[in-house]
Amino acid sequence: MNLYAEARAGALVVRVDEERLDAAIAIRFKDRMREICVQPAPRIVLDMSRIEFLDSSGLGAVVAVMKALSPNRRLELAGLTPNVEKVFRLTRMDSVFPIHASVEAMLSEGVRDAG
Amino acid sequence: MLADRMQQSGLKRPPGRAEAQIFHLSFPADALSVRGALRAALARFLRQMTPDEAGTLELILAEVLNNIVEHSYADSGHGTITLSMVRDRRGLSCSVSDDGVPLPVDCLTRADDDTDRPHPESLPEGGFGWFLIRDLAEDLGYRRENGRNLLAFRLPLQPQA
């Protein structure tokens, strides 16, 4: 399970360096994210741009990560590839998360908002 | 090998399609073996599908196979899954069998009823599998026969140029 976290513009950006977020690694993903989310950033952005395949176990794990956060923090998603986006759309879970085209797009939005 | 046999037996292939027609694999019922089976099944038919169709196929198969690992064999790590796929003019015809516990009857019927669909507002962590299968697969059918679960479905594919 390869996750890389870095603080960028007040957000904790976590890059998932895996091609699949599926039943085989869903539990490890949840556990690792729980450790990473100990860092007190108000926004956590999950960079999913490397993930080519997400199944309902992977989706459930992402939801579980969000539910484990305290109410004043939020989980945002960035860089959904077409197959991953489809799973969020079909399950209507795209209505639950702020979704950004990419981490770079998310960061430039932040700059615009601030200006 | 199939191609050799077809030539030897004098069977004619449809003109312009020198592509795989059949996939058949039995594998252990655990999450990593499911990954391997998905990779092999996708590789076999990849050239005959659009990227979108390939994504849909992988998702349906993953949901079906993960359900078997987690529920039919109750995550025991024991048991065998058999996956068979046949390419025909309209798409892919898939069948999956296992020797685990019977599929609860309401799995398929409940997925017909949209009121049981997991509501995003309630932040569900599961329960999506059968709805995804139902949304994406066609002609979904289930039979329990001689202590085996048999699930069959079709994935329509765009006609090839």
GROMACS .gro file of C-alpha atoms in nm:
model
  276
    1MET     CA    1   0.000   0.000   0.000
    2ASN     CA    2   0.182   0.311  -0.123
    3LEU     CA    3   0.049   0.642   0.008
    4TYR     CA    4   0.247   0.964   0.005
    5ALA     CA    5   0.129   1.260   0.211
    6GLU     CA    6   0.249   1.619   0.187
    7ALA     CA    7   0.116   1.952   0.316
    8ARG     CA    8   0.030   2.190   0.033
    9ALA     CA    9  -0.142   2.527   0.076
   10GLY     CA   10  -0.306   2.432   0.403
   11ALA     CA   11  -0.428   2.095   0.276
   12LEU     CA   12  -0.289   1.751   0.336
   13VAL     CA   13  -0.249   1.598  -0.011
   14VAL     CA   14  -0.234   1.218  -0.008
   15ARG     CA   15  -0.126   1.053  -0.331
   16VAL     CA   16  -0.238   0.695  -0.375
   17ASP     CA   17   0.049   0.535  -0.564
   18GLU     CA   18  -0.146   0.223  -0.659
   19GLU     CA   19  -0.310   0.120  -0.987
   20ARG     CA   20  -0.597  -0.047  -0.804
   21LEU     CA   21  -0.799   0.038  -0.497
   22ASP     CA   22  -0.989  -0.287  -0.461
   23ALA     CA   23  -1.097  -0.559  -0.219
   24ALA     CA   24  -0.739  -0.684  -0.193
   25ILE     CA   25  -0.609  -0.363  -0.033
   26ALA     CA   26  -0.921  -0.183   0.098
   27ILE     CA   27  -0.853  -0.263   0.464
   28ARG     CA   28  -0.485  -0.169   0.444
   29PHE     CA   29  -0.584   0.156   0.272
   30LYS     CA   30  -0.824   0.240   0.558
   31ASP     CA   31  -0.560   0.161   0.822
   32ARG     CA   32  -0.286   0.364   0.654
   33MET     CA   33  -0.520   0.659   0.594
   34ARG     CA   34  -0.618   0.654   0.961
   35GLU     CA   35  -0.250   0.692   1.053
   36ILE     CA   36  -0.193   0.970   0.800
   37CYS     CA   37  -0.505   1.160   0.908
   38VAL     CA   38  -0.359   1.202   1.257
   39GLN     CA   39  -0.194   1.510   1.105
   40PRO     CA   40  -0.429   1.797   1.190
   41ALA     CA   41  -0.501   1.949   0.847
   42PRO     CA   42  -0.862   2.069   0.801
   43ARG     CA   43  -0.868   1.953   0.436
   44ILE     CA   44  -0.747   1.619   0.318
   45VAL     CA   45  -0.719   1.576  -0.057
   46LEU     CA   46  -0.690   1.227  -0.198
   47ASP     CA   47  -0.499   1.229  -0.527
   48MET     CA   48  -0.650   0.934  -0.715
   49SER     CA   49  -0.491   1.006  -1.052
   50ARG     CA   50  -0.286   0.685  -1.057
   51ILE     CA   51  -0.581   0.459  -0.976
   52GLU     CA   52  -0.711   0.285  -1.286
   53PHE     CA   53  -0.957   0.060  -1.110
   54LEU     CA   54  -1.186   0.102  -0.810
   55ASP     CA   55  -1.444  -0.154  -0.695
   56SER     CA   56  -1.717  -0.120  -0.434
   57SER     CA   57  -1.478  -0.233  -0.159
   58GLY     CA   58  -1.241   0.049  -0.254
   59LEU     CA   59  -1.531   0.293  -0.266
   60GLY     CA   60  -1.646   0.178   0.079
   61ALA     CA   61  -1.294   0.233   0.213
   62VAL     CA   62  -1.288   0.593   0.085
   63VAL     CA   63  -1.625   0.655   0.252
   64ALA     CA   64  -1.499   0.499   0.576
   65VAL     CA   65  -1.198   0.733   0.575
   66MET     CA   66  -1.427   1.032   0.546
   67LYS     CA   67  -1.658   0.908   0.823
   68ALA     CA   68  -1.362   0.863   1.057
   69LEU     CA   69  -1.273   1.234   1.030
   70SER     CA   70  -1.402   1.479   1.287
   71PRO     CA   71  -1.691   1.696   1.157
   72ASN     CA   72  -1.475   2.007   1.110
   73ARG     CA   73  -1.248   1.829   0.862
   74ARG     CA   74  -1.332   1.711   0.514
   75LEU     CA   75  -1.206   1.466   0.258
   76GLU     CA   76  -1.184   1.585  -0.103
   77LEU     CA   77  -1.099   1.383  -0.411
   78ALA     CA   78  -0.884   1.478  -0.708
   79GLY     CA   79  -0.779   1.331  -1.041
   80LEU     CA   80  -1.043   1.060  -1.088
   81THR     CA   81  -0.966   0.849  -1.397
   82PRO     CA   82  -1.267   0.755  -1.618
   83ASN     CA   83  -1.328   0.411  -1.464
   84VAL     CA   84  -1.303   0.545  -1.112
   85GLU     CA   85  -1.531   0.839  -1.191
   86LYS     CA   86  -1.787   0.594  -1.328
   87VAL     CA   87  -1.812   0.405  -0.998
   88PHE     CA   88  -1.870   0.731  -0.808
   89ARG     CA   89  -2.132   0.838  -1.063
   90LEU     CA   90  -2.323   0.506  -1.074
   91THR     CA   91  -2.345   0.489  -0.695
   92ARG     CA   92  -2.419   0.864  -0.675
   93MET     CA   93  -2.137   0.896  -0.423
   94ASP     CA   94  -2.003   1.180  -0.642
   95SER     CA   95  -2.265   1.393  -0.464
   96VAL     CA   96  -2.097   1.335  -0.128
   97PHE     CA   97  -1.738   1.444  -0.196
   98PRO     CA   98  -1.594   1.765  -0.337
   99ILE     CA   99  -1.425   1.638  -0.655
  100HIS     CA  100  -1.145   1.824  -0.834
  101ALA     CA  101  -1.010   1.758  -1.183
  102SER     CA  102  -0.658   1.738  -1.039
  103VAL     CA  103  -0.457   1.840  -0.736
  104GLU     CA  104  -0.311   2.130  -0.938
  105ALA     CA  105  -0.663   2.247  -1.030
  106MET     CA  106  -0.766   2.223  -0.665
  107LEU     CA  107  -0.467   2.433  -0.555
  108SER     CA  108  -0.529   2.704  -0.816
  109GLU     CA  109  -0.899   2.718  -0.714
  110GLY     CA  110  -0.776   2.783  -0.362
  111VAL     CA  111  -0.562   3.071  -0.485
  112ARG     CA  112  -0.857   3.218  -0.675
  113ASP     CA  113  -1.083   3.188  -0.371
  114ALA     CA  114  -0.824   3.361  -0.157
  115GLY     CA  115  -0.791   3.647  -0.409
  116MET     CA  116  -0.362  -2.299  -2.931
  117LEU     CA  117  -0.727  -2.249  -2.994
  118ALA     CA  118  -0.638  -2.093  -3.328
  119ASP     CA  119  -0.427  -2.397  -3.420
  120ARG     CA  120  -0.703  -2.633  -3.330
  121MET     CA  121  -0.957  -2.435  -3.524
  122GLN     CA  122  -0.735  -2.447  -3.830
  123GLN     CA  123  -0.665  -2.815  -3.791
  124SER     CA  124  -1.031  -2.899  -3.754
  125GLY     CA  125  -1.113  -2.685  -4.055
  126LEU     CA  126  -1.347  -2.455  -3.861
  127LYS     CA  127  -1.392  -2.123  -4.034
  128ARG     CA  128  -1.338  -1.807  -3.838
  129PRO     CA  129  -1.563  -1.509  -3.912
  130PRO     CA  130  -1.382  -1.294  -4.168
  131GLY     CA  131  -1.165  -1.019  -4.021
  132ARG     CA  132  -1.175  -1.143  -3.666
  133ALA     CA  133  -0.861  -1.322  -3.557
  134GLU     CA  134  -0.942  -1.260  -3.192
  135ALA     CA  135  -0.993  -1.467  -2.880
  136GLN     CA  136  -1.335  -1.629  -2.848
  137ILE     CA  137  -1.318  -1.817  -2.519
  138PHE     CA  138  -1.178  -1.771  -2.170
  139HIS     CA  139  -1.196  -2.033  -1.898
  140LEU     CA  140  -1.022  -2.024  -1.560
  141SER     CA  141  -1.058  -2.185  -1.217
  142PHE     CA  142  -0.882  -2.013  -0.930
  143PRO     CA  143  -0.873  -2.000  -0.548
  144ALA     CA  144  -1.135  -1.783  -0.377
  145ASP     CA  145  -0.917  -1.508  -0.232
  146ALA     CA  146  -0.875  -1.140  -0.312
  147LEU     CA  147  -0.533  -1.168  -0.476
  148SER     CA  148  -0.638  -1.458  -0.698
  149VAL     CA  149  -0.941  -1.253  -0.804
  150ARG     CA  150  -0.700  -0.980  -0.911
  151GLY     CA  151  -0.505  -1.229  -1.119
  152ALA     CA  152  -0.820  -1.369  -1.279
  153LEU     CA  153  -0.943  -1.019  -1.368
  154ARG     CA  154  -0.608  -0.936  -1.525
  155ALA     CA  155  -0.609  -1.256  -1.731
  156ALA     CA  156  -0.974  -1.221  -1.840
  157LEU     CA  157  -0.931  -0.856  -1.940
  158ALA     CA  158  -0.609  -0.928  -2.129
  159ARG     CA  159  -0.784  -1.197  -2.330
  160PHE     CA  160  -1.056  -0.968  -2.467
  161LEU     CA  161  -0.895  -0.625  -2.438
  162ARG     CA  162  -0.840  -0.573  -2.811
  163GLN     CA  163  -1.208  -0.635  -2.880
  164MET     CA  164  -1.341  -0.370  -2.644
  165THR     CA  165  -1.339   0.006  -2.600
  166PRO     CA  166  -1.167   0.131  -2.282
  167ASP     CA  167  -1.511   0.207  -2.139
  168GLU     CA  168  -1.638  -0.145  -2.211
  169ALA     CA  169  -1.322  -0.291  -2.055
  170GLY     CA  170  -1.379  -0.082  -1.741
  171THR     CA  171  -1.739  -0.200  -1.720
  172LEU     CA  172  -1.642  -0.565  -1.767
  173GLU     CA  173  -1.375  -0.545  -1.499
  174LEU     CA  174  -1.615  -0.381  -1.254
  175ILE     CA  175  -1.895  -0.636  -1.304
  176LEU     CA  176  -1.652  -0.928  -1.276
  177ALA     CA  177  -1.483  -0.780  -0.968
  178GLU     CA  178  -1.815  -0.732  -0.789
  179VAL     CA  179  -1.935  -1.083  -0.875
  180LEU     CA  180  -1.604  -1.249  -0.777
  181ASN     CA  181  -1.555  -1.045  -0.458
  182ASN     CA  182  -1.909  -1.139  -0.349
  183ILE     CA  183  -1.819  -1.505  -0.386
  184VAL     CA  184  -1.495  -1.466  -0.186
  185GLU     CA  185  -1.662  -1.266   0.092
  186HIS     CA  186  -2.006  -1.425   0.115
  187SER     CA  187  -2.027  -1.757  -0.066
  188TYR     CA  188  -1.700  -1.874   0.093
  189ALA     CA  189  -1.727  -1.633   0.390
  190ASP     CA  190  -1.370  -1.504   0.347
  191SER     CA  191  -1.238  -1.848   0.447
  192GLY     CA  192  -0.967  -1.838   0.179
  193HIS     CA  193  -1.076  -2.188   0.080
  194GLY     CA  194  -1.278  -2.283  -0.224
  195THR     CA  195  -1.258  -2.251  -0.599
  196ILE     CA  196  -1.422  -2.013  -0.843
  197THR     CA  197  -1.467  -2.098  -1.210
  198LEU     CA  198  -1.508  -1.821  -1.465
  199SER     CA  199  -1.605  -1.886  -1.825
  200MET     CA  200  -1.650  -1.626  -2.096
  201VAL     CA  201  -1.750  -1.663  -2.458
  202ARG     CA  202  -1.732  -1.393  -2.722
  203ASP     CA  203  -2.017  -1.390  -2.972
  204ARG     CA  204  -2.145  -1.137  -3.221
  205ARG     CA  205  -2.337  -0.934  -2.963
  206GLY     CA  206  -2.079  -0.925  -2.686
  207LEU     CA  207  -1.952  -1.138  -2.403
  208SER     CA  208  -2.145  -1.415  -2.235
  209CYS     CA  209  -2.009  -1.484  -1.886
  210SER     CA  210  -2.076  -1.755  -1.631
  211VAL     CA  211  -1.933  -1.795  -1.284
  212SER     CA  212  -1.967  -2.094  -1.053
  213ASP     CA  213  -1.865  -2.179  -0.699
  214ASP     CA  214  -1.932  -2.445  -0.432
  215GLY     CA  215  -2.007  -2.210  -0.145
  216VAL     CA  216  -2.328  -2.137   0.043
  217PRO     CA  217  -2.635  -2.054  -0.168
  218LEU     CA  218  -2.683  -1.696  -0.279
  219PRO     CA  219  -2.960  -1.541  -0.064
  220VAL     CA  220  -3.267  -1.519  -0.287
  221ASP     CA  221  -3.318  -1.150  -0.221
  222CYS     CA  222  -2.975  -1.049  -0.360
  223LEU     CA  223  -3.104  -1.034  -0.714
  224THR     CA  224  -3.465  -0.934  -0.648
  225ARG     CA  225  -3.372  -0.662  -0.402
  226ALA     CA  226  -3.145  -0.506  -0.659
  227ASP     CA  227  -3.456  -0.463  -0.879
  228ASP     CA  228  -3.604  -0.229  -0.625
  229ASP     CA  229  -3.445   0.114  -0.627
  230THR     CA  230  -3.577   0.199  -0.281
  231ASP     CA  231  -3.319  -0.043  -0.135
  232ARG     CA  232  -3.033   0.132  -0.313
  233PRO     CA  233  -2.774   0.267  -0.065
  234HIS     CA  234  -2.839   0.640  -0.012
  235PRO     CA  235  -2.531   0.859  -0.055
  236GLU     CA  236  -2.645   1.090   0.228
  237SER     CA  237  -2.624   0.804   0.477
  238LEU     CA  238  -2.256   0.749   0.379
  239PRO     CA  239  -2.285   0.378   0.314
  240GLU     CA  240  -1.963   0.177   0.320
  241GLY     CA  241  -2.109  -0.119   0.136
  242GLY     CA  242  -2.414  -0.268  -0.028
  243PHE     CA  243  -2.328  -0.130  -0.373
  244GLY     CA  244  -2.216  -0.453  -0.535
  245TRP     CA  245  -2.542  -0.602  -0.658
  246PHE     CA  246  -2.673  -0.266  -0.774
  247LEU     CA  247  -2.361  -0.211  -0.983
  248ILE     CA  248  -2.390  -0.562  -1.129
  249ARG     CA  249  -2.759  -0.504  -1.200
  250ASP     CA  250  -2.694  -0.164  -1.362
  251LEU     CA  251  -2.415  -0.283  -1.587
  252ALA     CA  252  -2.486  -0.646  -1.679
  253GLU     CA  253  -2.764  -0.783  -1.900
  254ASP     CA  254  -2.963  -1.107  -1.878
  255LEU     CA  255  -2.848  -1.170  -1.523
  256GLY     CA  256  -2.953  -1.513  -1.403
  257TYR     CA  257  -2.884  -1.738  -1.105
  258ARG     CA  258  -2.936  -2.107  -1.043
  259ARG     CA  259  -2.843  -2.339  -0.756
  260GLU     CA  260  -2.762  -2.681  -0.893
  261ASN     CA  261  -2.607  -2.985  -0.724
  262GLY     CA  262  -2.463  -2.778  -0.444
  263ARG     CA  263  -2.315  -2.521  -0.679
  264ASN     CA  264  -2.395  -2.156  -0.742
  265LEU     CA  265  -2.423  -2.071  -1.111
  266LEU     CA  266  -2.444  -1.707  -1.209
  267ALA     CA  267  -2.465  -1.595  -1.572
  268PHE     CA  268  -2.484  -1.257  -1.740
  269ARG     CA  269  -2.403  -1.080  -2.063
  270LEU     CA  270  -2.204  -0.770  -2.146
  271PRO     CA  271  -2.306  -0.619  -2.480
  272LEU     CA  272  -2.015  -0.487  -2.687
  273GLN     CA  273  -2.020  -0.238  -2.973
  274PRO     CA  274  -1.991  -0.414  -3.308
  275GLN     CA  275  -1.635  -0.403  -3.430
  276ALA     CA  276  -1.543  -0.213  -3.745
   0.00000   0.00000   0.00000
